[in-house]
Short mmCIF file of C-alpha atoms and ligand atoms in Angstrom, two decimals:
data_model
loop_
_atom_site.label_atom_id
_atom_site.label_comp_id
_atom_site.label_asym_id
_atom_site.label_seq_id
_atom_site.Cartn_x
_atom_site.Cartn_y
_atom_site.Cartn_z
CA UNK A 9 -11.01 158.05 -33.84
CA UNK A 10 -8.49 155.73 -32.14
CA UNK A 11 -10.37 152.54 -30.58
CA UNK A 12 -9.81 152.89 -26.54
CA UNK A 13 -10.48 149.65 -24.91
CA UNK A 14 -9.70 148.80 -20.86
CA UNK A 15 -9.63 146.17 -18.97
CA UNK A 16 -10.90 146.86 -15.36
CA UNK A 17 -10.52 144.28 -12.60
CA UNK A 18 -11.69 143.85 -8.95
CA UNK A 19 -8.75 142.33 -7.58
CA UNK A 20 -9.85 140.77 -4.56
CA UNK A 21 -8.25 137.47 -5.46
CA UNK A 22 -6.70 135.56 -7.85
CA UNK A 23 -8.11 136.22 -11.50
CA UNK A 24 -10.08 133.18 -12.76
CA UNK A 25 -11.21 131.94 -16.32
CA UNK A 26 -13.75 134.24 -16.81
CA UNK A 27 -11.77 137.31 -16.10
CA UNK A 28 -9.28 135.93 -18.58
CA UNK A 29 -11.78 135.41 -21.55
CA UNK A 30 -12.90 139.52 -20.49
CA UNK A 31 -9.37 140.51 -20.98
CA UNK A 32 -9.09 138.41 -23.68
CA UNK A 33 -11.57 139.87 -25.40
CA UNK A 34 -11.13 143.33 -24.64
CA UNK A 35 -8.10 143.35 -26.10
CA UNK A 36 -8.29 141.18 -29.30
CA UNK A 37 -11.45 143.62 -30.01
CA UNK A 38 -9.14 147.06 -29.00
CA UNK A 39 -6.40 145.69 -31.17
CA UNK A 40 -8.17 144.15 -33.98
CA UNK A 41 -8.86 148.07 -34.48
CA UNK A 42 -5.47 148.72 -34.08
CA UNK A 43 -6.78 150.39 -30.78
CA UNK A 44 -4.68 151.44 -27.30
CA UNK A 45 -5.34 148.64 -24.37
CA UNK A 46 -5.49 150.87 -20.62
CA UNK A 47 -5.77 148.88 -16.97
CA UNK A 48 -7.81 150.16 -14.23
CA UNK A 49 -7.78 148.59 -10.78
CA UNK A 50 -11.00 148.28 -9.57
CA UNK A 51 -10.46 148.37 -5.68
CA UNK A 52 -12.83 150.73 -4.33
CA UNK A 53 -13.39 148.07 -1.96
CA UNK A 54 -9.53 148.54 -0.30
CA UNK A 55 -10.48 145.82 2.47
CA UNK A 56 -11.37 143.39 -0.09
CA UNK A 57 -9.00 143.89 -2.86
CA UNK A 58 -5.39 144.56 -0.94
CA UNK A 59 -2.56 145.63 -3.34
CA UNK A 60 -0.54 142.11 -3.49
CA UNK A 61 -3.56 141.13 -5.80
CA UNK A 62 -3.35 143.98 -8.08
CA UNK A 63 0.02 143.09 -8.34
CA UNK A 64 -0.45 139.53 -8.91
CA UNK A 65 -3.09 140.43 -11.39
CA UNK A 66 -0.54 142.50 -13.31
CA UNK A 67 1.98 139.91 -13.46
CA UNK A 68 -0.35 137.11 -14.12
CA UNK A 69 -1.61 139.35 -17.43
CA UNK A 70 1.75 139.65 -17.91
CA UNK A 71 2.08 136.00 -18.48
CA UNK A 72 -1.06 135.60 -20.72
CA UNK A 73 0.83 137.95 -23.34
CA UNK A 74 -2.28 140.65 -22.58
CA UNK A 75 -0.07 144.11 -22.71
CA UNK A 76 -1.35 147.60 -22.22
CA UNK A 77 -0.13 150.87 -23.13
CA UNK A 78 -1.60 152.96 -20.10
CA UNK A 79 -2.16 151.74 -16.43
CA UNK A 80 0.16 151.01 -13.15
CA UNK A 81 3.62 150.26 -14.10
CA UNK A 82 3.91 151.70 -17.43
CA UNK A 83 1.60 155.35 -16.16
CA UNK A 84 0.06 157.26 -18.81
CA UNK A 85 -1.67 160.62 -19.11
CA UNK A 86 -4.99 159.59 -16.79
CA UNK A 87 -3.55 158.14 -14.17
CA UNK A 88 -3.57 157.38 -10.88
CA UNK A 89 -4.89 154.34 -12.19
CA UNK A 90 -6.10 152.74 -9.27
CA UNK A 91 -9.63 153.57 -8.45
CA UNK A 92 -8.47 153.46 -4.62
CA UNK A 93 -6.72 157.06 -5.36
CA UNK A 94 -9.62 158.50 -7.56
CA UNK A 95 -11.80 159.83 -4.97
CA UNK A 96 -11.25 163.53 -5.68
CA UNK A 97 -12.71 162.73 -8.65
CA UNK A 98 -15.63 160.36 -7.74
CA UNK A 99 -16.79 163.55 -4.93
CA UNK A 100 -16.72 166.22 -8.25
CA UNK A 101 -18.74 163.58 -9.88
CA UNK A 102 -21.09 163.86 -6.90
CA UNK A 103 -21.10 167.03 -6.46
CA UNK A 104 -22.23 167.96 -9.80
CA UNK A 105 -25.04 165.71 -9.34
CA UNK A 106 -26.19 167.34 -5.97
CA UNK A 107 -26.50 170.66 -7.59
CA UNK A 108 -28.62 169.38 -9.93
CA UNK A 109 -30.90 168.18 -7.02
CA UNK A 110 -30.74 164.86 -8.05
CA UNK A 111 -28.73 163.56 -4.78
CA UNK A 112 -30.39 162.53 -1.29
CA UNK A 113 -29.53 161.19 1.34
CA UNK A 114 -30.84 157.50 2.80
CA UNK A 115 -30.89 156.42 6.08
CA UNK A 116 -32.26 152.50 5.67
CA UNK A 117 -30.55 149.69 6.96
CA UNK A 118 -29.94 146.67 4.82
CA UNK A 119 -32.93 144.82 6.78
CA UNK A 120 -35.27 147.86 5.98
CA UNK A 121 -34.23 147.63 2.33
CA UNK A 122 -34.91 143.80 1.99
CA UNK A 123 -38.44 144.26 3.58
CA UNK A 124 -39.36 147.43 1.50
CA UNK A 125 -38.27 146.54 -1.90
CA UNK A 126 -38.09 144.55 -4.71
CA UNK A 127 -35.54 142.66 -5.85
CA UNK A 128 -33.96 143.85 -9.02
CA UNK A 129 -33.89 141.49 -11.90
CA UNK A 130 -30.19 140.73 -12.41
CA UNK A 131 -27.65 142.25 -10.23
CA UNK A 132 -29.05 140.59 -6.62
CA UNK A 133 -29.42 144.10 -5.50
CA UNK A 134 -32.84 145.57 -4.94
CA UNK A 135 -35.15 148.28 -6.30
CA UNK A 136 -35.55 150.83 -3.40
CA UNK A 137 -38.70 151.77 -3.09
CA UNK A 138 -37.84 155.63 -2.01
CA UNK A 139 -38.53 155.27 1.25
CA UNK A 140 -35.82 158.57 2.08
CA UNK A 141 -36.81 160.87 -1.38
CA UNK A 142 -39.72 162.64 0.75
CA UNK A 143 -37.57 163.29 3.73
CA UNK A 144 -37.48 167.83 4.02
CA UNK A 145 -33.94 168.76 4.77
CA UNK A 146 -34.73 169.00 8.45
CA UNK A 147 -35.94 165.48 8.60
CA UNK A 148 -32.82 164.45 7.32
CA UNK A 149 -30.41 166.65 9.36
CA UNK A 150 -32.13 165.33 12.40
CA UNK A 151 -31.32 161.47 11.57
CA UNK A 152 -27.50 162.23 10.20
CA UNK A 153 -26.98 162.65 13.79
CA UNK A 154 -27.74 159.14 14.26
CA UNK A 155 -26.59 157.40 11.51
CA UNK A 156 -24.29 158.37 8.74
CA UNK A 157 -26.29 158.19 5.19
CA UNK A 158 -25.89 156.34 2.22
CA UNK A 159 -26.45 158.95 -1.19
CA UNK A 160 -29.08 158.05 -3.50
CA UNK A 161 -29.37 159.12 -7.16
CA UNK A 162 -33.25 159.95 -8.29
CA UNK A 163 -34.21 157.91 -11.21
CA UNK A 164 -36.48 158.99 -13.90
CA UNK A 165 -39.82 157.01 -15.06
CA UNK A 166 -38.35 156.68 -18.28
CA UNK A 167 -37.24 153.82 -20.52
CA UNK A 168 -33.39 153.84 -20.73
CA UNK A 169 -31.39 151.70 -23.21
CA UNK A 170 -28.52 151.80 -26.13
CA UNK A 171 -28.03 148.57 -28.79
CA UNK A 172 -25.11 146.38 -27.01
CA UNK A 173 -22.59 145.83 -29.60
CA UNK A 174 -23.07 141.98 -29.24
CA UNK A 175 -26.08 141.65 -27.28
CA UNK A 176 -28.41 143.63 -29.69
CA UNK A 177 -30.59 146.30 -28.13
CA UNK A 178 -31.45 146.28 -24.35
CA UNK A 179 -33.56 148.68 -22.16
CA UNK A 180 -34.72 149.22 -19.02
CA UNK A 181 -37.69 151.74 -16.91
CA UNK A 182 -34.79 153.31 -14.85
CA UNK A 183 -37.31 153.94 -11.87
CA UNK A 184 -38.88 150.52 -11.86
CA UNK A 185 -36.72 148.38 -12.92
CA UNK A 186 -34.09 149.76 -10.69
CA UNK A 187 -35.11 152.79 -8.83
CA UNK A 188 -32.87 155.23 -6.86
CA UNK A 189 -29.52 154.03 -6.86
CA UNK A 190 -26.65 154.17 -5.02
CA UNK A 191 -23.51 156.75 -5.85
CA UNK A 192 -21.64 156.44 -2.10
CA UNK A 193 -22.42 154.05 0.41
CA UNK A 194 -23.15 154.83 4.21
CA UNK A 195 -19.06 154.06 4.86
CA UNK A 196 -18.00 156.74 2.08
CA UNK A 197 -17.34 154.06 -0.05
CA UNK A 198 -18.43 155.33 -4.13
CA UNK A 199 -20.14 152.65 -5.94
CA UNK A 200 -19.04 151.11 -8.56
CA UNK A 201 -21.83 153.00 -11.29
CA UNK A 202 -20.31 156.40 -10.44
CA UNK A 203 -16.59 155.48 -10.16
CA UNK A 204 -17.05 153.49 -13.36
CA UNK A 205 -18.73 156.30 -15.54
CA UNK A 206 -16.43 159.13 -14.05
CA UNK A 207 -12.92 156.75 -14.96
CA UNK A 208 -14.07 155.34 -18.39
CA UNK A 209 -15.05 158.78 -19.73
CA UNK A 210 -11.51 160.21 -18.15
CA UNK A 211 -9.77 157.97 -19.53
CA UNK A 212 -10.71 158.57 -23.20
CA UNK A 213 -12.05 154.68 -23.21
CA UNK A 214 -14.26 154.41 -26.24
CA UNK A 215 -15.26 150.87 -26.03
CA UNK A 216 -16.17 148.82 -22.79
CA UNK A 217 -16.14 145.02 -23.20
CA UNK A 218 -17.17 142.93 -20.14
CA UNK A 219 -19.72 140.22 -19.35
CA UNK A 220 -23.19 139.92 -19.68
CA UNK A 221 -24.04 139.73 -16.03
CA UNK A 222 -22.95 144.03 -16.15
CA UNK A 223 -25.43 144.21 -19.55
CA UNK A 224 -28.16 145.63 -16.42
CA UNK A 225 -25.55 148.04 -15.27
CA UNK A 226 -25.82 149.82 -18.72
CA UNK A 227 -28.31 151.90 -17.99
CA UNK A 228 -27.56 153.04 -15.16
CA UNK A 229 -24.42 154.25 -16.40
CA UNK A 230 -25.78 155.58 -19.45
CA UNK A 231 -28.05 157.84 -17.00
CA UNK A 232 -24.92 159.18 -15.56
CA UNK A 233 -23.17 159.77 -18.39
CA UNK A 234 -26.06 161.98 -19.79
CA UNK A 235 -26.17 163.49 -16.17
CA UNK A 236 -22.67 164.66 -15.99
CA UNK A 237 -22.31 165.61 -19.96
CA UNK A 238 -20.04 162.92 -20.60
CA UNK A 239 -19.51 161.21 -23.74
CA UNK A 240 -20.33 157.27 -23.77
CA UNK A 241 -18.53 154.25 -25.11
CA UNK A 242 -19.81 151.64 -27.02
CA UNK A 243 -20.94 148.93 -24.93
CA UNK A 244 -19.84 145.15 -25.59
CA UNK A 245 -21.44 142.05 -23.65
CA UNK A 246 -20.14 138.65 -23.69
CA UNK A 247 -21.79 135.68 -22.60
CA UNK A 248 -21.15 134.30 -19.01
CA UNK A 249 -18.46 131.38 -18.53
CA UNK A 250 -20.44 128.29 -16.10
CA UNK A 251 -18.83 125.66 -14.34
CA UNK A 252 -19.35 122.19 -15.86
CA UNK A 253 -22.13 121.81 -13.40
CA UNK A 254 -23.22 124.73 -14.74
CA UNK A 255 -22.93 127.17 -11.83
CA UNK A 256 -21.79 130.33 -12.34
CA UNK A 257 -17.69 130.44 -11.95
CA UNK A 258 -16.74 132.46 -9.09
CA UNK A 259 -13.20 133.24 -7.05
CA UNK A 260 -14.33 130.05 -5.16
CA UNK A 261 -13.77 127.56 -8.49
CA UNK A 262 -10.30 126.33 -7.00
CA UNK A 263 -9.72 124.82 -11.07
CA UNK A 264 -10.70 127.82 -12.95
CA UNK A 265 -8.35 130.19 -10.85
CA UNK A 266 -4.97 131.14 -12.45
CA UNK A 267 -2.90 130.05 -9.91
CA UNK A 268 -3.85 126.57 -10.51
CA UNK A 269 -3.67 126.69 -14.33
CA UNK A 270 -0.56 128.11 -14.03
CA UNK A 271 0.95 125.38 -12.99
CA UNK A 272 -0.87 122.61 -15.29
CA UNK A 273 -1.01 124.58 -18.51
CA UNK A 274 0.80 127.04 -20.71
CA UNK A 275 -0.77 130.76 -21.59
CA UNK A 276 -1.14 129.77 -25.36
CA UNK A 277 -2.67 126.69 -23.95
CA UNK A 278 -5.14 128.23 -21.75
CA UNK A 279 -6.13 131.18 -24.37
CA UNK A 280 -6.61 128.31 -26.72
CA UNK A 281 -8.90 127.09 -25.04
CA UNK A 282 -10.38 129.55 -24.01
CA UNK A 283 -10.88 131.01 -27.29
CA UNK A 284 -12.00 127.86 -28.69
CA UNK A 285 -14.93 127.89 -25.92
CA UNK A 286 -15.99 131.34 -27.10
CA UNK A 287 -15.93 130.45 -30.56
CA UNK A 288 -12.89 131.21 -32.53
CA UNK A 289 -10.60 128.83 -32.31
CA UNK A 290 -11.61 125.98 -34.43
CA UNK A 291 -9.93 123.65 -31.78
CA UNK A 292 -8.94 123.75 -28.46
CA UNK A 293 -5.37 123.87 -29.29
CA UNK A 294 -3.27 126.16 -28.01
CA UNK A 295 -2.69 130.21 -29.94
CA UNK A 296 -1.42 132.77 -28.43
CA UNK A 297 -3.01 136.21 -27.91
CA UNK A 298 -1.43 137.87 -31.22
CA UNK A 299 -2.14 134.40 -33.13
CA UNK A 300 -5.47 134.49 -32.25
CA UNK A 301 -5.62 138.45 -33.89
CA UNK A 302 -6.10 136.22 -37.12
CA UNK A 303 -9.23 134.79 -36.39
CA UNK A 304 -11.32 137.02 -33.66
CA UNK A 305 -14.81 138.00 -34.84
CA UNK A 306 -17.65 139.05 -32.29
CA UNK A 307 -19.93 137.34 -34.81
CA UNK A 308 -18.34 133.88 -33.90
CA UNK A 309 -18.79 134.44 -30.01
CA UNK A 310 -22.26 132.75 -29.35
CA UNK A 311 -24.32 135.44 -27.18
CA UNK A 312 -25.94 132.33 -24.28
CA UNK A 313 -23.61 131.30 -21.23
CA UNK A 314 -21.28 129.44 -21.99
CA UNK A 315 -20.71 125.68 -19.91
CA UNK A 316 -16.70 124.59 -19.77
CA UNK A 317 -16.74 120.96 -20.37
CA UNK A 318 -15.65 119.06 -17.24
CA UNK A 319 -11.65 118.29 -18.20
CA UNK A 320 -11.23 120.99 -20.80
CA UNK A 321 -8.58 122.68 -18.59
CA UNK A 322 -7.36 119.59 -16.73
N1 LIG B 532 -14.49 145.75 -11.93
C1 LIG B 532 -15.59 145.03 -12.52
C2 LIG B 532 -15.38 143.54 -12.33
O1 LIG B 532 -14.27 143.09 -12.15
C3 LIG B 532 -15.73 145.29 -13.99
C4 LIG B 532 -16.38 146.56 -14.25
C5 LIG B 532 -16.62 146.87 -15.70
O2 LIG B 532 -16.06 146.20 -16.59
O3 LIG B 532 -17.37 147.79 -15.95
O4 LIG B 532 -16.37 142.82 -12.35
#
């Protein structure tokens, strides 16, 4: 079977250095294999990730050398392939789930989920506590009137996991460790799990390589996948990129964003170094992404966060 890897970015700003080492990665590993490459905008969340930045993200992949065979621009078979026009989808998704019985509705406000719950171990989101599962249909009719609900998925008390194909094997009790979880916000906004499952598994995607701080996702995803009958990817994990003071590098890291590389560096200089960073590139000179074909191996990328030297991209 044909390796399928994707890249799929939130766009709501410019792409920094760790998105760049996850497309990297995702497509030395796709086509190592001799495997297709497909982009997915990620912009569920249309106030926060406006189309100029898809755009921009495009182009500035475009100038890494990071090509793909199926995605805006160039179409393909699966398309649309932004998730902002995959909705139809996302609510037949849903709706299989709710005839399952597995869907309810939840009426909390963000304060009432702080006080009643727990905080989840990775993702800064919480484990809800259930506070709406008990509420009869009447119950429920009678506070829609009020306030528009958020949908809930019911987890079960079971362990879930899978063996990451870099991380090693990983599991978590789906109903404590992360409890009922969300499929469509109170604004009608899907959530990422859902939309994520529904598009990899339409898309014919057969290998998923992002960063570890999604390796808690998992899971959840897996859960869905066995929910709706779909048939999973392998999962890849990659160590997070940190700061040189060793935060983690966000949107706000003015030096790690692309816009400012761009104008300091070459592509072939900044995949060198990024690939030396994660391992193979015996130096941080620069390669190109088809050079670096040559010497990609998951075994060399080391599996803890990994701290950019202060200067490395200077
Ligand atoms: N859109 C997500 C992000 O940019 C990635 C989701 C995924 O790879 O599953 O963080």
């Amino acid at each position: 079977m044909q390796t399928v890897g994707r890249f799929a970015p939130s766009p709501s700003g410019r792409i920094h250095l760790g998105n760049i080492l996850c497309c990297l990665l995702a497509w030395l590993s796709a086509r190592q294999k001799g495997g297709r490459v497909v982009l997915r905008i990620e912009d569920l969340d249309t106030a926060r990730c406006p189309r100029r930045y898809a755009d921009q993200m495009e182009e500035d992949l475009r100038w890494l050398g990071l090509d793909w065979d199926e995605g805006p621009s160039v179409g393909g078979p699966d398309g649309p392939y932004y998730q902002s026009q995959r909705t139809a989808l996302y609510q037949a998704a849903l709706e299989k789930l709710e005839a399952r019985g597995l869907v309810y509705p939840c009426f909390c406000t963000r304060a009432e989920l702080h006080a009643a719950s727990a905080p989840h171990r990775g993702d800064g989101q919480v484990v809800y506590a259930g506070t709406c599962r008990g509420l009869t249909a009447a119950e429920a009719a009678e506070r829609a009137k009020r306030r528009a609900p958020a949908l809930r998925l019911v987890t079960p008390d079971a362990a879930w996991g899978f063996t990451d194909g870099h991380m090693g094997p990983y599991a978590e009790n789906l109903a404590r460790d992360c409890g009922d979880f969300l499929l469509r916000r109170s604004d009608g906004m899907f959530a990422y799990q859902l939309a994520v499952v529904v598009d990899d598994a339409a898309m014919g995607v057969t290998e998923v390589v992002r960063g570890a701080d999604l390796l808690d996702s998992t899971p959840r995803q897996l859960y869905l996948y066995r929910l709706l009958g779909l048939t999973a990817p392998a999962f890849i994990h990659f160590p997070l990129l940190l700061a040189p003071d060793g935060r983690r590098l966000s949107k706000r890291d003015a030096d790690a964003g692309l816009d400012s590389l761009r104008d300091r560096l070459t592509a072939a200089e900044v995949l060198g170094r990024l690939a030396y960073l994660a391992g193979f590139n015996p130096a941080a000179e620069p390669r190109t992404a088809e050079a670096l074909l040559a010497d990609f191996r998951w075994d060399r990328v080391p599996k803890e966060d990994i701290r950019i030297p202060a200067g490395l991209f200077a």
